Short mmCIF file of C-alpha atoms in Angstrom, two decimals:
data_model
loop_
_atom_site.label_atom_id
_atom_site.label_comp_id
_atom_site.label_asym_id
_atom_site.label_seq_id
_atom_site.Cartn_x
_atom_site.Cartn_y
_atom_site.Cartn_z
CA GLN G 899 89.89 87.57 113.51
CA VAL G 900 89.89 90.34 110.92
CA GLN G 901 93.28 91.20 109.50
CA LEU G 902 94.48 93.59 106.85
CA VAL G 903 98.03 92.95 105.68
CA GLU G 904 99.88 95.36 103.42
CA SER G 905 102.82 94.43 101.26
CA GLY G 906 104.87 95.82 98.41
CA GLY G 907 106.55 98.73 100.10
CA GLY G 908 110.24 99.42 99.74
CA LEU G 909 112.88 101.83 98.56
CA VAL G 910 112.58 103.37 95.11
CA GLN G 911 114.20 106.25 93.29
CA ALA G 912 112.25 109.37 92.41
CA GLY G 913 110.24 108.83 89.25
CA GLY G 914 109.88 105.13 89.93
CA SER G 915 106.87 102.96 90.68
CA LEU G 916 105.62 100.60 93.34
CA ARG G 917 102.50 98.53 93.72
CA LEU G 918 101.11 98.05 97.18
CA SER G 919 98.81 95.15 98.01
CA CYS G 920 96.34 94.73 100.83
CA ALA G 921 95.09 91.27 101.71
CA ALA G 922 92.06 91.19 104.00
CA SER G 923 91.01 88.11 105.92
CA GLY G 924 88.63 87.09 108.68
CA ARG G 925 85.46 88.15 106.87
CA THR G 926 84.22 89.07 103.42
CA PHE G 927 84.69 92.72 102.61
CA SER G 928 82.25 92.79 99.72
CA SER G 929 80.21 95.60 101.32
CA TYR G 930 83.16 97.67 102.46
CA THR G 931 84.87 100.69 101.01
CA MET G 932 88.60 100.03 101.00
CA GLY G 933 91.04 102.85 101.45
CA TRP G 934 94.71 103.73 101.60
CA PHE G 935 96.16 106.30 104.00
CA ARG G 936 99.72 107.35 104.62
CA GLN G 937 101.69 108.90 107.42
CA ALA G 938 104.99 110.66 106.92
CA PRO G 939 107.41 111.26 109.80
CA GLY G 940 106.18 114.06 112.01
CA LYS G 941 102.92 114.41 110.12
CA GLU G 942 99.34 113.31 110.62
CA ARG G 943 97.95 110.33 108.79
CA GLU G 944 96.30 111.44 105.56
CA PHE G 945 93.89 110.02 103.03
CA VAL G 946 95.39 108.78 99.77
CA ALA G 947 92.74 106.83 97.87
CA ALA G 948 89.60 104.73 98.28
CA ILE G 949 87.51 102.38 96.21
CA SER G 950 83.84 101.53 96.58
CA TRP G 951 82.64 98.05 97.48
CA SER G 952 81.73 97.42 93.82
CA GLY G 953 85.01 98.77 92.54
CA GLY G 954 83.13 101.14 90.33
CA VAL G 955 83.93 104.38 92.14
CA THR G 956 87.33 105.62 93.17
CA TYR G 957 88.48 108.61 95.18
CA TYR G 958 91.90 110.25 95.32
CA ALA G 959 93.67 112.91 97.27
CA ASP G 960 94.65 115.82 95.03
CA SER G 961 98.32 115.16 95.78
CA VAL G 962 98.24 111.73 94.15
CA LYS G 963 95.58 112.19 91.46
CA GLY G 964 96.92 111.16 88.06
CA ARG G 965 99.86 109.26 89.59
CA PHE G 966 98.25 106.65 91.84
CA THR G 967 95.58 104.11 90.93
CA ILE G 968 93.53 102.08 93.39
CA SER G 969 91.93 98.83 92.23
CA LYS G 970 90.41 95.62 93.54
CA HIS G 971 91.25 92.09 92.57
CA ASP G 972 88.33 90.73 94.57
CA ALA G 973 86.38 91.70 97.67
CA ASN G 974 89.38 91.02 99.92
CA THR G 975 92.33 92.21 97.82
CA VAL G 976 93.10 95.83 97.03
CA TYR G 977 96.02 97.37 95.19
CA LEU G 978 97.58 100.79 95.04
CA GLN G 979 99.67 101.36 91.94
CA MET G 980 101.98 104.29 92.53
CA ASN G 981 103.78 105.92 89.59
CA SER G 982 105.99 108.97 89.25
CA LEU G 983 106.94 108.75 92.88
CA SER G 984 108.62 111.69 94.56
CA PRO G 985 110.38 112.03 97.95
CA GLU G 986 107.20 113.71 99.22
CA ASP G 987 105.47 110.33 98.89
CA THR G 988 107.75 108.80 101.53
CA ALA G 989 105.54 107.49 104.32
CA VAL G 990 104.09 104.43 105.95
CA TYR G 991 101.08 103.38 103.88
CA TYR G 992 98.07 101.85 105.58
CA CYS G 993 95.19 99.85 104.19
CA ALA G 994 91.79 100.30 105.83
CA ALA G 995 88.21 99.10 105.51
CA SER G 996 85.05 101.15 106.01
CA TYR G 997 81.53 99.75 106.22
CA GLY G 998 79.75 102.28 104.07
CA SER G 999 80.61 105.00 101.66
CA SER G 1000 80.26 108.22 103.59
CA GLY G 1001 83.18 110.18 104.97
CA ILE G 1002 85.64 107.86 103.29
CA THR G 1003 88.41 110.46 103.28
CA THR G 1004 88.45 110.57 107.06
CA MET G 1005 90.14 108.06 109.37
CA LYS G 1006 87.22 107.79 111.75
CA SER G 1007 85.08 106.21 109.04
CA TYR G 1008 87.32 103.15 108.86
CA ARG G 1009 86.82 100.27 111.24
CA TYR G 1010 89.71 98.01 110.29
CA TRP G 1011 93.33 98.92 109.74
CA GLY G 1012 96.50 97.18 108.67
CA GLN G 1013 99.90 97.60 110.29
CA GLY G 1014 101.35 99.56 107.38
CA THR G 1015 104.12 99.18 104.88
CA GLN G 1016 107.01 101.59 104.49
CA VAL G 1017 107.54 103.41 101.20
CA THR G 1018 110.76 105.39 100.83
CA VAL G 1019 111.47 107.46 97.74
CA SER G 1020 115.03 108.69 97.31
CA SER G 1021 115.91 111.81 95.35
#
């Protein structure tokens, strides 16, 4: 059974940092693009960042570019380093896996999803 499990969320003050982790199991994700999305209360889920199967190409939403960094430890472990956090970053963060590299900023391209981890940034 394929599972994606996020961890590392929590409460942090504005300007602080958090590192989210995503541990995938049930298959090898070596050919998958791995992504992070987030959903704030009352808002639609939105793309945050993605990393190619090789780890050589990364993609970021404009709102997080320069502050967040996505990386891979191995084929089944992905991180999201979040710096200079602001209250606008408060959301549930989801890890997802997409077989392929097209449309990776859209939810429909991702086959597997985690349950999410809450990130709350206080002002």
